[in-house]
Coordinates of C-alpha atoms and ligand atoms in Angstrom, one line a residue:
M1 CA -12.5 -9.2 -15.3
K2 CA -13.8 -8.6 -11.8
L3 CA -11.4 -8.3 -8.9
V4 CA -12.4 -7.7 -5.3
L5 CA -10.0 -5.3 -3.4
A6 CA -9.5 -6.9 0.1
S7 CA -9.3 -3.6 2.0
N8 CA -11.6 -1.3 4.0
N9 CA -9.2 1.7 3.4
P10 CA -11.1 4.2 1.1
H11 CA -7.8 5.9 0.2
K12 CA -6.4 2.6 -1.2
L13 CA -9.6 1.8 -3.1
R14 CA -9.5 5.2 -4.7
E15 CA -5.8 5.0 -5.7
V16 CA -6.0 1.4 -6.9
R17 CA -9.1 2.2 -9.0
E18 CA -7.2 5.1 -10.6
I19 CA -4.1 3.0 -11.2
L20 CA -6.2 0.2 -12.9
A21 CA -8.3 2.6 -15.0
G22 CA -8.3 1.4 -18.6
S23 CA -6.8 -2.0 -17.7
G24 CA -10.0 -3.9 -18.3
I25 CA -10.2 -4.8 -14.6
E26 CA -13.4 -3.9 -12.7
L27 CA -12.3 -3.4 -9.1
L28 CA -15.0 -4.1 -6.5
S29 CA -14.8 -3.0 -2.9
Q30 CA -15.5 -5.7 -0.3
R31 CA -18.8 -4.1 0.4
E32 CA -19.8 -4.1 -3.3
A33 CA -18.8 -7.8 -3.4
G34 CA -21.1 -8.5 -0.4
C35 CA -18.5 -9.1 2.3
D36 CA -17.7 -6.8 5.1
M37 CA -14.7 -8.1 7.0
E38 CA -11.5 -7.1 8.7
V39 CA -8.7 -9.7 8.6
E40 CA -6.2 -9.8 11.4
E41 CA -2.7 -9.0 10.0
T42 CA -0.7 -11.7 11.8
G43 CA 1.9 -12.2 9.1
A44 CA 5.5 -11.3 9.6
S45 CA 5.9 -9.7 6.2
F46 CA 4.0 -7.4 3.8
A47 CA 3.5 -10.4 1.4
E48 CA 2.2 -12.7 4.1
N49 CA -0.4 -10.1 5.2
A50 CA -1.4 -9.3 1.7
R51 CA -2.0 -13.1 1.1
L52 CA -4.0 -13.5 4.3
K53 CA -6.3 -10.6 3.2
A54 CA -6.7 -11.7 -0.4
Q55 CA -7.4 -15.3 0.5
A56 CA -10.0 -14.4 3.0
A57 CA -11.8 -12.1 0.6
M58 CA -11.6 -14.7 -2.2
R59 CA -13.1 -17.4 0.0
A60 CA -15.8 -15.1 1.3
T61 CA -16.9 -13.8 -2.2
G62 CA -16.0 -16.7 -4.5
L63 CA -14.4 -14.1 -6.8
P64 CA -10.7 -13.4 -7.5
A65 CA -9.5 -11.0 -4.9
V66 CA -6.5 -8.8 -4.6
S67 CA -4.9 -7.2 -1.6
D68 CA -2.2 -4.6 -1.0
D69 CA -0.3 -4.7 2.2
S70 CA 1.9 -1.6 2.5
G71 CA 3.8 0.5 4.9
L72 CA 6.7 2.8 5.6
E73 CA 10.1 1.6 6.7
I74 CA 12.3 4.3 8.4
N75 CA 16.0 3.6 8.9
A76 CA 16.3 5.8 12.0
M77 CA 13.6 3.7 13.6
G78 CA 15.2 0.4 12.7
G79 CA 12.7 -0.2 9.8
A80 CA 9.6 0.6 11.9
P81 CA 6.7 1.1 11.6
G82 CA 7.0 -1.2 8.6
V83 CA 4.3 -4.0 8.6
H84 CA 2.8 -2.2 11.7
S85 CA 2.3 1.1 9.9
S86 CA -1.4 1.0 10.4
R87 CA -1.2 -0.2 14.0
F88 CA 1.5 2.3 14.8
A89 CA -0.9 5.1 13.9
G90 CA -3.7 3.5 15.9
D91 CA -6.5 5.9 16.7
R92 CA -4.4 9.0 16.3
S93 CA -4.8 11.5 13.5
Y94 CA -2.1 11.1 10.9
D95 CA -1.1 14.7 11.6
A96 CA -0.2 13.7 15.1
V97 CA 1.5 10.5 13.9
C98 CA 3.7 12.4 11.4
R99 CA 4.7 14.9 14.1
D100 CA 5.6 12.0 16.4
I101 CA 7.9 10.6 13.7
L102 CA 9.6 13.9 13.2
E103 CA 10.4 14.0 16.9
R104 CA 11.7 10.4 16.8
V105 CA 14.0 10.9 13.9
A106 CA 15.1 14.4 15.0
G107 CA 18.9 14.7 15.1
H108 CA 19.4 11.2 13.5
P109 CA 21.9 11.3 10.7
D110 CA 20.1 8.7 8.5
R111 CA 16.7 10.0 7.4
R112 CA 16.3 7.5 4.6
A113 CA 12.9 5.7 4.4
R114 CA 10.9 3.7 1.9
Y115 CA 7.3 2.8 1.2
C116 CA 6.8 -0.9 0.5
C117 CA 3.8 -2.5 -1.2
A118 CA 3.1 -6.2 -1.6
V119 CA 0.2 -7.1 -3.9
V120 CA -1.2 -10.6 -3.8
C121 CA -4.0 -11.8 -6.1
C122 CA -5.8 -15.1 -5.3
F123 CA -8.0 -17.0 -7.7
P124 CA -10.7 -19.5 -6.7
D125 CA -8.8 -22.2 -8.7
G126 CA -5.7 -21.8 -6.5
R127 CA -3.6 -19.7 -8.8
E128 CA -1.8 -16.8 -7.1
I129 CA 0.0 -13.7 -8.4
R130 CA 2.5 -11.8 -6.2
C131 CA 4.1 -8.4 -6.8
F132 CA 6.3 -6.2 -4.7
A133 CA 7.5 -2.6 -5.1
T134 CA 9.2 0.1 -3.1
T135 CA 9.6 3.9 -3.4
E136 CA 12.7 5.4 -1.8
G137 CA 12.7 8.7 0.0
T138 CA 13.7 10.5 3.2
I139 CA 11.8 11.8 6.2
A140 CA 11.1 15.5 5.7
R141 CA 11.9 18.2 8.3
E142 CA 8.2 19.3 8.4
L143 CA 4.8 18.3 7.2
R144 CA 4.1 19.5 3.7
G145 CA 1.2 19.0 1.3
S146 CA -2.4 17.9 1.6
G147 CA -2.7 15.2 -1.1
G148 CA -2.4 11.4 -0.6
F149 CA -3.0 10.0 2.8
G150 CA -1.2 8.6 5.9
Y151 CA 2.5 9.4 6.1
D152 CA 2.6 11.2 2.8
P153 CA 3.2 14.8 4.3
I154 CA 6.6 13.7 5.7
F155 CA 7.7 11.4 2.9
L156 CA 10.2 13.5 0.9
L157 CA 11.0 12.3 -2.6
P158 CA 14.5 12.9 -4.2
Q159 CA 12.9 15.5 -6.5
G160 CA 12.2 17.7 -3.5
R161 CA 8.5 17.4 -3.0
T162 CA 6.7 15.3 -0.4
M163 CA 4.3 12.6 -1.6
A164 CA 1.5 14.8 -0.3
E165 CA 2.5 17.6 -2.6
L166 CA 2.0 15.4 -5.7
T167 CA -1.2 15.2 -7.8
E168 CA -2.9 11.9 -7.6
E169 CA -1.6 11.1 -11.1
E170 CA 2.0 12.0 -10.2
K171 CA 1.8 9.9 -7.0
N172 CA 0.4 6.9 -8.9
A173 CA 3.1 7.2 -11.5
I174 CA 5.9 6.7 -9.0
S175 CA 4.4 5.1 -5.9
H176 CA 5.0 1.7 -4.4
R177 CA 1.3 0.9 -5.0
G178 CA 1.3 2.2 -8.6
R179 CA 4.3 0.1 -9.5
A180 CA 3.1 -3.1 -7.8
F181 CA -0.4 -2.9 -9.3
R182 CA 1.0 -2.2 -12.8
E183 CA 3.2 -5.3 -12.4
L184 CA 0.0 -7.2 -11.5
V185 CA -1.7 -6.0 -14.7
R186 CA 1.3 -7.1 -16.8
K187 CA 1.3 -10.5 -15.2
L188 CA -2.4 -10.9 -15.7
K189 CA -2.1 -10.0 -19.4
D190 CA 0.9 -12.3 -19.9
G191 CA -0.8 -15.1 -18.1
E192 CA 2.0 -15.3 -15.6
C193 CA 1.4 -16.7 -12.1
D194 CA 3.6 -17.3 -9.1
A195 CA 1.7 -20.3 -7.6
D196 CA -0.5 -22.8 -9.4
K197 CA -2.3 -25.4 -7.4
Ligands
IMP201 P1 -2.4 -1.9 5.6 O1 -3.8 -1.7 5.3 O2 -2.0 -2.8 6.7 O3 -1.6 -2.2 4.3 O4 -1.9 -0.4 6.1 C1 -1.0 0.3 5.4 C2 -0.6 1.5 6.2 O5 0.6 2.0 5.7 C3 -1.6 2.7 6.0 O6 -2.6 2.7 6.9 C4 -0.7 3.9 6.1 O7 -0.5 4.2 7.4 C5 0.6 3.4 5.5 N1 0.7 3.6 4.0 C6 0.7 2.6 3.1 N2 0.7 3.2 1.8 C7 0.7 4.5 2.1 C8 0.8 5.6 1.2 O8 0.8 5.5 -0.1 N3 0.8 6.8 1.8 C9 0.8 7.0 3.1 N4 0.8 6.0 4.0 C10 0.7 4.8 3.5

């Protein structure tokens, strides 16, 4: 089955393709599906934003479309940057953004953080599948590793490595995105859906 990934983030496309390998799902980028668009993320939650993006791509292409809205919640920053993770980074390099966060949480007793990922898949007939997963960790004391993307160099896992120190395979096995998309594959196989119009 063909699914359009409603995202312009090449890192996400790469990770999701890897996660879905062998599932029987052919993941098309927006460009491959003939639509080049950027949807404004006006939702108040990861799930709302994922839905906005998936619906827009589904309507533009006429194909089933799936979207991931994700981000990092940091306790010491009151849950920020959360749904604004991409906007918080803005035009800065992620190296600069990670260093900014290290300064903001310096001296704070609670360094706990979590990656969140909402996946919404919309079908032209109105059906919708929704999945959500998190990965718990803490904010590291320094940037470590060169894998992954975004905030990965400062996201320390309980096993002692940052997300950026994992191989792609290791990251996908435990990541918020990996778990949410595997749940999507299971629901697709079982014919489960969360909205049926
Ligand atoms: P979205 O396109 O609005 O979902 O943006 C998600 C943002 O959250 C990304 O641009 C990154 O800043 C951050 N993010 C989400 N998932 C990850 C991840 O797996 N590693 C690092 N940063 C992530």
